[in-house]
Amino acid sequence: MPEAPTILVTGAAGNLGSEVVDRLEARGARVRCLVRRQAGVRAGAEPVVGDLTDPTIVRAALVGVDAVFLLWPLIDAASAHGLIAELAAAAPHVVYLSSTAVDDQAVRQSDPIAQVHADMEALLRDAGLRPVVLRSDTLASNARGWAAQLRAGDVVAGPDMARTAVVDERDVADAAVAVLLADRGQPVHGPYVLTGPEVLSRADQVDRLGVALRRRLRFQAIPADLARSRMLADGRPERLVEALIAASARRPESGRITDHVERLTGRPAGTFAQWAMDHAAEFS
Ligand SMILES: NC(=O)c1ccc[n+]([C@@H]2O[C@H](COP(=O)([O-])OP(=O)(O)OC[C@H]3O[C@@H](n4cnc5c(N)ncnc54)[C@H](OP(=O)(O)O)[C@@H]3O)[C@@H](O)[C@H]2O)c1
């Protein structure tokens, strides 16, 4: 029997990364997790504790690794050069989690979050890594950010965003695992554009969450200045807050729905309504 592959998962304690880790373990892979705190590591996975911007940590994390699930949770790519150099030296199979907001035709992207993903895709390609790029739509799990407001009342207040085909992070994790465990001899495809089955506004999402919670909930769009001061008061880093405000103001609506989840996983993408049902307990 061939030996189980060793897969490095970055962002392994996060909403998406933790789903990827669970699936890889269930498929018998050896999983190494790059995390900032050991407490975030699932039982059975090997932790490497440190920062993605630290080349020494990345080098240690890459020893003996066959494939990497790479995400880049920072707002610019300037601090990624050390990581890219280490990846280029180790040359694993790289699966990069990008964003559907990346516009291949644009010289500059609509906002800093779309820009950092476009820049990361280019850095990985230019380093000769031939990454498989998964461009994810808005993750359903972002709705967890509304839990505190929904424990206090029936209104979710925040900056509005253009409508997109919100995708269940469990589908993105399934797609990522399919690519991570695929035979490396297969030709590289992509980018894959991973969407859910419906284009939803924030208000649509809050509505569906209300159905799952059996409550009448409402989304209230608030102006940029108020959104900025609330996010800063919540302790979010200033650059991230500015990037989120810019995405709210400038990112165009995307009506695009693809079958790429199904192509990679063999089954259609789930709805946000189902996500809300499955996670209702987290909001009470
Ligand atoms: N959310 C979306 O709608 C969306 C859409 C398209 C693409 N993406 C991409 O997907 C990524 C994952 O999304 P998510 O919702 O799973 O995010 P998340 O829950 O915030 O998870 C991000 C993880 O990255 C870790 N991290 C942050 N900065 C780090 C650093 N400098 N070094 C090492 N680890 C670091 C965090 O560690 P701690 O646990 O220590 O904070 C966290 O566990 C995003 O960062 C983004 O690049 C997201």
mmCIF file of C-alpha atoms and ligand atoms in Angstrom:
data_model
loop_
_atom_site.group_PDB
_atom_site.id
_atom_site.type_symbol
_atom_site.label_atom_id
_atom_site.label_comp_id
_atom_site.label_asym_id
_atom_site.label_seq_id
_atom_site.Cartn_x
_atom_site.Cartn_y
_atom_site.Cartn_z
ATOM 1 C CA MET A 1 0.000 0.000 0.000
ATOM 2 C CA PRO A 2 1.394 3.489 -0.808
ATOM 3 C CA GLU A 3 2.386 5.535 2.247
ATOM 4 C CA ALA A 4 -0.164 8.112 3.444
ATOM 5 C CA PRO A 5 0.713 11.584 2.126
ATOM 6 C CA THR A 6 1.740 14.320 4.552
ATOM 7 C CA ILE A 7 -0.283 17.484 4.088
ATOM 8 C CA LEU A 8 0.476 20.867 5.641
ATOM 9 C CA VAL A 9 -2.644 22.896 6.443
ATOM 10 C CA THR A 10 -2.222 26.627 7.054
ATOM 11 C CA GLY A 11 -4.882 28.562 8.956
ATOM 12 C CA ALA A 12 -5.699 25.179 10.481
ATOM 13 C CA ALA A 13 -7.561 26.598 13.489
ATOM 14 C CA GLY A 14 -9.847 28.767 11.360
ATOM 15 C CA ASN A 15 -13.329 28.195 9.970
ATOM 16 C CA LEU A 16 -12.136 26.651 6.733
ATOM 17 C CA GLY A 17 -8.794 25.179 7.777
ATOM 18 C CA SER A 18 -10.337 23.153 10.608
ATOM 19 C CA GLU A 19 -12.799 21.584 8.148
ATOM 20 C CA VAL A 20 -9.913 20.698 5.833
ATOM 21 C CA VAL A 21 -7.989 19.088 8.704
ATOM 22 C CA ASP A 22 -10.991 16.957 9.751
ATOM 23 C CA ARG A 23 -11.489 15.667 6.218
ATOM 24 C CA LEU A 24 -7.826 14.903 5.603
ATOM 25 C CA GLU A 25 -7.634 12.958 8.856
ATOM 26 C CA ALA A 26 -10.789 11.038 7.943
ATOM 27 C CA ARG A 27 -9.141 10.120 4.611
ATOM 28 C CA GLY A 28 -6.049 8.769 6.377
ATOM 29 C CA ALA A 29 -3.601 11.538 5.463
ATOM 30 C CA ARG A 30 -0.888 12.643 7.875
ATOM 31 C CA VAL A 31 -1.767 16.210 8.769
ATOM 32 C CA ARG A 32 0.588 18.931 9.943
ATOM 33 C CA CYS A 33 -0.981 22.207 11.071
ATOM 34 C CA LEU A 34 0.651 25.618 10.957
ATOM 35 C CA VAL A 35 -1.076 27.547 13.739
ATOM 36 C CA ARG A 36 -0.369 30.579 15.854
ATOM 37 C CA ARG A 37 -1.504 28.816 19.049
ATOM 38 C CA GLN A 38 -1.166 25.119 19.788
ATOM 39 C CA ALA A 39 -4.613 25.123 21.432
ATOM 40 C CA GLY A 40 -6.180 25.372 17.976
ATOM 41 C CA VAL A 41 -4.849 22.001 16.763
ATOM 42 C CA ARG A 42 -7.161 19.010 16.290
ATOM 43 C CA ALA A 43 -6.240 15.764 18.075
ATOM 44 C CA GLY A 44 -4.136 13.581 15.813
ATOM 45 C CA ALA A 45 -2.615 16.421 13.798
ATOM 46 C CA GLU A 46 0.983 17.517 14.234
ATOM 47 C CA PRO A 47 1.324 21.189 15.227
ATOM 48 C CA VAL A 48 3.921 23.668 14.050
ATOM 49 C CA VAL A 49 3.356 26.843 16.033
ATOM 50 C CA GLY A 50 4.295 30.146 14.415
ATOM 51 C CA ASP A 51 3.523 32.794 11.880
ATOM 52 C CA LEU A 52 3.126 32.359 8.121
ATOM 53 C CA THR A 53 5.369 35.378 7.607
ATOM 54 C CA ASP A 54 8.279 33.688 9.430
ATOM 55 C CA PRO A 55 10.402 31.764 6.870
ATOM 56 C CA THR A 56 12.093 29.687 9.592
ATOM 57 C CA ILE A 57 8.738 28.386 10.791
ATOM 58 C CA VAL A 58 7.573 27.751 7.239
ATOM 59 C CA ARG A 59 10.779 25.819 6.447
ATOM 60 C CA ALA A 60 10.292 23.598 9.506
ATOM 61 C CA ALA A 61 6.637 23.068 8.634
ATOM 62 C CA LEU A 62 7.494 21.985 5.070
ATOM 63 C CA VAL A 63 9.917 19.162 5.925
ATOM 64 C CA GLY A 64 8.655 15.932 4.343
ATOM 65 C CA VAL A 65 5.417 17.510 3.134
ATOM 66 C CA ASP A 66 3.758 16.298 -0.092
ATOM 67 C CA ALA A 67 1.084 18.992 -0.408
ATOM 68 C CA VAL A 68 0.126 22.301 1.193
ATOM 69 C CA PHE A 69 -3.294 23.811 1.734
ATOM 70 C CA LEU A 70 -2.280 27.455 1.625
ATOM 71 C CA LEU A 71 -4.297 30.423 2.675
ATOM 72 C CA TRP A 72 -3.054 33.943 3.142
ATOM 73 C CA PRO A 73 -5.086 35.757 5.787
ATOM 74 C CA LEU A 74 -3.070 38.978 5.548
ATOM 75 C CA ILE A 75 -4.091 42.129 3.712
ATOM 76 C CA ASP A 76 -1.048 42.492 1.492
ATOM 77 C CA ALA A 77 1.409 40.155 -0.152
ATOM 78 C CA ALA A 78 4.573 42.105 0.737
ATOM 79 C CA SER A 79 5.328 39.836 3.699
ATOM 80 C CA ALA A 80 4.783 36.658 1.648
ATOM 81 C CA HIS A 81 8.170 36.634 -0.088
ATOM 82 C CA GLY A 82 9.853 34.489 2.580
ATOM 83 C CA LEU A 83 6.995 31.975 2.458
ATOM 84 C CA ILE A 84 7.102 31.841 -1.336
ATOM 85 C CA ALA A 85 10.881 31.266 -1.339
ATOM 86 C CA GLU A 86 10.507 28.391 1.142
ATOM 87 C CA LEU A 87 7.711 26.857 -0.932
ATOM 88 C CA ALA A 88 9.791 27.178 -4.092
ATOM 89 C CA ALA A 89 12.703 25.394 -2.374
ATOM 90 C CA ALA A 90 10.573 22.540 -1.004
ATOM 91 C CA ALA A 91 8.361 22.341 -4.142
ATOM 92 C CA PRO A 92 5.301 20.630 -2.665
ATOM 93 C CA HIS A 93 1.952 20.431 -4.451
ATOM 94 C CA VAL A 94 0.310 23.779 -3.522
ATOM 95 C CA VAL A 95 -3.433 24.345 -3.318
ATOM 96 C CA TYR A 96 -4.043 28.071 -2.809
ATOM 97 C CA LEU A 97 -7.324 29.353 -1.413
ATOM 98 C CA SER A 98 -8.089 32.538 -3.326
ATOM 99 C CA SER A 99 -11.246 34.600 -3.849
ATOM 100 C CA THR A 100 -13.939 34.844 -6.512
ATOM 101 C CA ALA A 101 -13.429 38.619 -6.226
ATOM 102 C CA VAL A 102 -10.253 38.290 -8.332
ATOM 103 C CA ASP A 103 -10.921 39.706 -11.794
ATOM 104 C CA ASP A 104 -8.456 38.375 -14.381
ATOM 105 C CA GLN A 105 -9.197 41.291 -16.713
ATOM 106 C CA ALA A 106 -8.504 44.051 -14.178
ATOM 107 C CA VAL A 107 -5.147 45.846 -13.928
ATOM 108 C CA ARG A 108 -5.952 46.740 -10.285
ATOM 109 C CA GLN A 109 -8.496 44.767 -8.287
ATOM 110 C CA SER A 110 -11.601 46.365 -6.757
ATOM 111 C CA ASP A 111 -10.330 46.347 -3.158
ATOM 112 C CA PRO A 112 -7.310 45.269 -1.053
ATOM 113 C CA ILE A 113 -8.706 41.791 -0.304
ATOM 114 C CA ALA A 114 -9.215 40.971 -3.995
ATOM 115 C CA GLN A 115 -5.788 42.529 -4.701
ATOM 116 C CA VAL A 116 -3.904 40.409 -2.162
ATOM 117 C CA HIS A 117 -5.346 37.229 -3.642
ATOM 118 C CA ALA A 118 -4.461 38.315 -7.196
ATOM 119 C CA ASP A 119 -0.935 39.150 -5.977
ATOM 120 C CA MET A 120 -0.552 35.810 -4.162
ATOM 121 C CA GLU A 121 -1.704 33.852 -7.200
ATOM 122 C CA ALA A 122 0.894 35.714 -9.312
ATOM 123 C CA LEU A 123 3.713 35.215 -6.759
ATOM 124 C CA LEU A 124 3.037 31.471 -6.580
ATOM 125 C CA ARG A 125 2.901 31.140 -10.366
ATOM 126 C CA ASP A 126 6.034 33.248 -10.881
ATOM 127 C CA ALA A 127 7.890 31.049 -8.386
ATOM 128 C CA GLY A 128 7.174 28.105 -10.702
ATOM 129 C CA LEU A 129 4.983 26.331 -8.165
ATOM 130 C CA ARG A 130 2.072 25.641 -10.561
ATOM 131 C CA PRO A 131 -0.466 25.987 -7.731
ATOM 132 C CA VAL A 132 -3.997 24.722 -8.043
ATOM 133 C CA VAL A 133 -6.025 27.850 -7.310
ATOM 134 C CA LEU A 134 -9.404 27.550 -5.640
ATOM 135 C CA ARG A 135 -11.266 30.856 -5.800
ATOM 136 C CA SER A 136 -13.866 30.768 -3.074
ATOM 137 C CA ASP A 137 -16.966 32.907 -2.890
ATOM 138 C CA THR A 138 -18.033 34.439 0.442
ATOM 139 C CA LEU A 139 -17.895 31.675 3.057
ATOM 140 C CA ALA A 140 -21.151 30.888 4.857
ATOM 141 C CA SER A 141 -19.130 30.664 8.092
ATOM 142 C CA ASN A 142 -18.612 34.459 7.995
ATOM 143 C CA ALA A 143 -22.145 34.562 9.460
ATOM 144 C CA ARG A 144 -20.600 33.403 12.757
ATOM 145 C CA GLY A 145 -19.489 37.019 13.087
ATOM 146 C CA TRP A 146 -23.171 37.895 13.663
ATOM 147 C CA ALA A 147 -23.649 35.534 16.602
ATOM 148 C CA ALA A 148 -23.015 38.120 19.351
ATOM 149 C CA GLN A 149 -25.543 40.549 17.832
ATOM 150 C CA LEU A 150 -28.124 37.780 17.467
ATOM 151 C CA ARG A 151 -27.728 36.719 21.088
ATOM 152 C CA ALA A 152 -28.536 40.323 22.061
ATOM 153 C CA GLY A 153 -31.414 40.984 19.652
ATOM 154 C CA ASP A 154 -32.996 40.384 16.257
ATOM 155 C CA VAL A 155 -31.009 42.845 14.165
ATOM 156 C CA VAL A 156 -27.699 42.288 12.407
ATOM 157 C CA ALA A 157 -26.140 45.684 11.720
ATOM 158 C CA GLY A 158 -23.077 45.988 9.507
ATOM 159 C CA PRO A 159 -21.685 47.332 6.258
ATOM 160 C CA ASP A 160 -23.613 46.006 3.283
ATOM 161 C CA MET A 161 -21.805 43.990 0.623
ATOM 162 C CA ALA A 162 -22.637 43.281 -2.996
ATOM 163 C CA ARG A 163 -24.630 40.085 -3.468
ATOM 164 C CA THR A 164 -22.611 36.921 -4.097
ATOM 165 C CA ALA A 165 -23.171 33.165 -4.329
ATOM 166 C CA VAL A 166 -22.277 32.422 -0.688
ATOM 167 C CA VAL A 167 -20.608 29.016 -0.418
ATOM 168 C CA ASP A 168 -20.643 26.527 2.467
ATOM 169 C CA GLU A 169 -17.081 26.214 3.851
ATOM 170 C CA ARG A 170 -17.657 22.456 4.143
ATOM 171 C CA ASP A 171 -18.011 22.317 0.346
ATOM 172 C CA VAL A 172 -14.844 24.352 -0.110
ATOM 173 C CA ALA A 173 -13.058 21.983 2.302
ATOM 174 C CA ASP A 174 -14.313 18.932 0.378
ATOM 175 C CA ALA A 175 -13.113 20.495 -2.882
ATOM 176 C CA ALA A 176 -9.730 21.349 -1.373
ATOM 177 C CA VAL A 177 -9.243 17.824 -0.033
ATOM 178 C CA ALA A 178 -10.152 16.321 -3.421
ATOM 179 C CA VAL A 179 -7.391 18.408 -5.024
ATOM 180 C CA LEU A 180 -4.863 17.888 -2.203
ATOM 181 C CA LEU A 181 -5.193 14.113 -2.415
ATOM 182 C CA ALA A 182 -5.372 13.911 -6.222
ATOM 183 C CA ASP A 183 -2.627 12.076 -8.059
ATOM 184 C CA ARG A 184 0.147 14.613 -8.731
ATOM 185 C CA GLY A 185 0.650 13.120 -12.168
ATOM 186 C CA GLN A 186 -2.722 14.486 -13.267
ATOM 187 C CA PRO A 187 -2.639 17.703 -15.319
ATOM 188 C CA VAL A 188 -3.112 20.878 -13.266
ATOM 189 C CA HIS A 189 -6.451 22.596 -13.767
ATOM 190 C CA GLY A 190 -7.942 25.759 -12.484
ATOM 191 C CA PRO A 191 -8.580 28.236 -11.282
ATOM 192 C CA TYR A 192 -11.677 26.606 -9.840
ATOM 193 C CA VAL A 193 -14.420 29.043 -8.902
ATOM 194 C CA LEU A 194 -16.259 27.678 -5.881
ATOM 195 C CA THR A 195 -19.732 29.134 -5.366
ATOM 196 C CA GLY A 196 -22.929 28.207 -3.638
ATOM 197 C CA PRO A 197 -26.143 27.618 -5.590
ATOM 198 C CA GLU A 198 -27.828 31.024 -4.972
ATOM 199 C CA VAL A 199 -26.803 34.671 -5.187
ATOM 200 C CA LEU A 200 -27.607 36.252 -1.812
ATOM 201 C CA SER A 201 -27.523 39.685 -0.230
ATOM 202 C CA ARG A 202 -26.676 40.143 3.443
ATOM 203 C CA ALA A 203 -30.410 40.676 4.066
ATOM 204 C CA ASP A 204 -31.181 37.347 2.291
ATOM 205 C CA GLN A 205 -28.685 35.549 4.519
ATOM 206 C CA VAL A 206 -30.102 37.069 7.695
ATOM 207 C CA ASP A 207 -33.605 36.076 6.514
ATOM 208 C CA ARG A 208 -32.553 32.464 6.027
ATOM 209 C CA LEU A 209 -30.829 32.438 9.380
ATOM 210 C CA GLY A 210 -34.125 33.664 10.895
ATOM 211 C CA VAL A 211 -35.971 30.711 9.358
ATOM 212 C CA ALA A 212 -33.447 28.314 10.897
ATOM 213 C CA LEU A 213 -33.658 30.042 14.303
ATOM 214 C CA ARG A 214 -37.470 30.446 14.065
ATOM 215 C CA ARG A 215 -37.074 34.158 14.673
ATOM 216 C CA ARG A 216 -37.905 37.230 12.603
ATOM 217 C CA LEU A 217 -34.451 38.696 11.972
ATOM 218 C CA ARG A 218 -33.468 41.803 10.054
ATOM 219 C CA PHE A 219 -30.286 43.107 8.430
ATOM 220 C CA GLN A 220 -29.565 46.787 8.881
ATOM 221 C CA ALA A 221 -26.974 48.305 6.559
ATOM 222 C CA ILE A 222 -24.961 50.977 8.345
ATOM 223 C CA PRO A 223 -22.806 53.758 6.830
ATOM 224 C CA ALA A 224 -19.061 53.268 6.418
ATOM 225 C CA ASP A 225 -18.044 55.641 9.248
ATOM 226 C CA LEU A 226 -20.224 53.891 11.796
ATOM 227 C CA ALA A 227 -19.191 50.432 10.540
ATOM 228 C CA ARG A 228 -15.533 51.467 10.799
ATOM 229 C CA SER A 229 -15.818 52.739 14.376
ATOM 230 C CA ARG A 230 -17.734 49.632 15.512
ATOM 231 C CA MET A 231 -15.222 47.229 13.956
ATOM 232 C CA LEU A 232 -12.295 49.149 15.505
ATOM 233 C CA ALA A 233 -14.060 49.128 18.881
ATOM 234 C CA ASP A 234 -14.404 45.325 18.499
ATOM 235 C CA GLY A 235 -10.604 45.185 18.329
ATOM 236 C CA ARG A 236 -10.230 44.385 14.625
ATOM 237 C CA PRO A 237 -6.908 45.540 13.108
ATOM 238 C CA GLU A 238 -7.147 48.888 11.329
ATOM 239 C CA ARG A 239 -5.863 47.629 7.959
ATOM 240 C CA LEU A 240 -8.393 44.815 7.935
ATOM 241 C CA VAL A 241 -11.190 47.235 8.815
ATOM 242 C CA GLU A 242 -10.195 49.569 5.961
ATOM 243 C CA ALA A 243 -10.035 46.613 3.550
ATOM 244 C CA LEU A 244 -13.514 45.454 4.596
ATOM 245 C CA ILE A 245 -14.929 48.980 4.200
ATOM 246 C CA ALA A 246 -13.319 49.229 0.745
ATOM 247 C CA ALA A 247 -14.771 45.838 -0.274
ATOM 248 C CA SER A 248 -18.186 46.969 0.953
ATOM 249 C CA ALA A 249 -17.999 50.168 -1.098
ATOM 250 C CA ARG A 250 -16.267 48.975 -4.246
ATOM 251 C CA ARG A 251 -16.639 45.253 -4.836
ATOM 252 C CA PRO A 252 -19.064 44.661 -7.712
ATOM 253 C CA GLU A 253 -22.001 42.281 -7.442
ATOM 254 C CA SER A 254 -21.208 38.796 -8.700
ATOM 255 C CA GLY A 255 -24.067 36.815 -10.161
ATOM 256 C CA ARG A 256 -21.772 33.950 -11.060
ATOM 257 C CA ILE A 257 -22.799 30.445 -10.037
ATOM 258 C CA THR A 258 -20.593 27.556 -11.102
ATOM 259 C CA ASP A 259 -20.685 23.764 -10.870
ATOM 260 C CA HIS A 260 -17.027 23.585 -9.786
ATOM 261 C CA VAL A 261 -17.864 22.273 -6.298
ATOM 262 C CA GLU A 262 -19.693 19.392 -7.950
ATOM 263 C CA ARG A 263 -16.905 18.843 -10.478
ATOM 264 C CA LEU A 264 -14.392 18.399 -7.659
ATOM 265 C CA THR A 265 -16.532 16.641 -5.053
ATOM 266 C CA GLY A 266 -19.079 14.740 -7.134
ATOM 267 C CA ARG A 267 -22.067 16.447 -5.473
ATOM 268 C CA PRO A 268 -23.719 19.847 -5.792
ATOM 269 C CA ALA A 269 -22.935 22.731 -3.460
ATOM 270 C CA GLY A 270 -25.201 23.131 -0.425
ATOM 271 C CA THR A 271 -27.451 26.110 0.267
ATOM 272 C CA PHE A 272 -26.963 28.810 2.878
ATOM 273 C CA ALA A 273 -30.376 27.816 4.279
ATOM 274 C CA GLN A 274 -28.964 24.337 5.020
ATOM 275 C CA TRP A 275 -25.832 25.833 6.557
ATOM 276 C CA ALA A 276 -28.062 27.946 8.811
ATOM 277 C CA MET A 277 -30.073 24.883 9.899
ATOM 278 C CA ASP A 278 -26.904 22.918 10.630
ATOM 279 C CA HIS A 279 -25.372 25.749 12.696
ATOM 280 C CA ALA A 280 -28.469 27.200 14.370
ATOM 281 C CA ALA A 281 -27.272 26.161 17.840
ATOM 282 C CA GLU A 282 -24.281 28.479 17.546
ATOM 283 C CA PHE A 283 -26.563 31.533 17.484
ATOM 284 C CA SER A 284 -28.577 30.959 20.654
HETATM 285 N N1 LIG B 1 -14.131 34.297 4.558
HETATM 286 C C1 LIG B 1 -14.411 34.397 3.271
HETATM 287 O O1 LIG B 1 -15.538 34.739 2.846
HETATM 288 C C2 LIG B 1 -13.338 34.085 2.269
HETATM 289 C C3 LIG B 1 -13.633 34.103 0.899
HETATM 290 C C4 LIG B 1 -12.600 33.809 -0.008
HETATM 291 C C5 LIG B 1 -11.323 33.519 0.462
HETATM 292 N N2 LIG B 1 -11.086 33.502 1.806
HETATM 293 C C6 LIG B 1 -9.726 33.168 2.295
HETATM 294 O O2 LIG B 1 -9.861 32.078 3.188
HETATM 295 C C7 LIG B 1 -9.091 32.313 4.343
HETATM 296 C C8 LIG B 1 -9.675 31.523 5.497
HETATM 297 O O3 LIG B 1 -10.963 31.995 5.793
HETATM 298 P P1 LIG B 1 -11.587 31.645 7.190
HETATM 299 O O4 LIG B 1 -12.955 32.172 7.194
HETATM 300 O O5 LIG B 1 -11.315 30.211 7.522
HETATM 301 O O6 LIG B 1 -10.685 32.551 8.155
HETATM 302 P P2 LIG B 1 -10.440 32.409 9.711
HETATM 303 O O7 LIG B 1 -11.491 31.575 10.359
HETATM 304 O O8 LIG B 1 -10.203 33.800 10.207
HETATM 305 O O9 LIG B 1 -9.078 31.594 9.769
HETATM 306 C C9 LIG B 1 -7.856 32.164 9.412
HETATM 307 C C10 LIG B 1 -6.780 31.426 10.172
HETATM 308 O O10 LIG B 1 -5.514 31.965 9.769
HETATM 309 C C11 LIG B 1 -4.721 32.145 10.926
HETATM 310 N N3 LIG B 1 -3.788 33.248 10.721
HETATM 311 C C12 LIG B 1 -4.065 34.567 10.593
HETATM 312 N N4 LIG B 1 -2.942 35.268 10.412
HETATM 313 C C13 LIG B 1 -1.923 34.378 10.459
HETATM 314 C C14 LIG B 1 -0.520 34.489 10.369
HETATM 315 N N5 LIG B 1 0.077 35.676 10.180
HETATM 316 N N6 LIG B 1 0.234 33.357 10.460
HETATM 317 C C15 LIG B 1 -0.355 32.144 10.652
HETATM 318 N N7 LIG B 1 -1.681 31.974 10.739
HETATM 319 C C16 LIG B 1 -2.459 33.085 10.655
HETATM 320 C C17 LIG B 1 -5.683 32.465 12.045
HETATM 321 O O11 LIG B 1 -5.061 32.103 13.243
HETATM 322 P P3 LIG B 1 -5.668 32.448 14.672
HETATM 323 O O12 LIG B 1 -6.665 31.315 14.903
HETATM 324 O O13 LIG B 1 -4.490 32.422 15.556
HETATM 325 O O14 LIG B 1 -6.319 33.792 14.549
HETATM 326 C C18 LIG B 1 -6.881 31.606 11.691
HETATM 327 O O15 LIG B 1 -6.836 30.335 12.306
HETATM 328 C C19 LIG B 1 -9.119 33.830 4.504
HETATM 329 O O16 LIG B 1 -8.027 34.258 5.251
HETATM 330 C C20 LIG B 1 -9.074 34.308 3.071
HETATM 331 O O17 LIG B 1 -7.730 34.444 2.675
HETATM 332 C C21 LIG B 1 -12.063 33.771 2.716
#
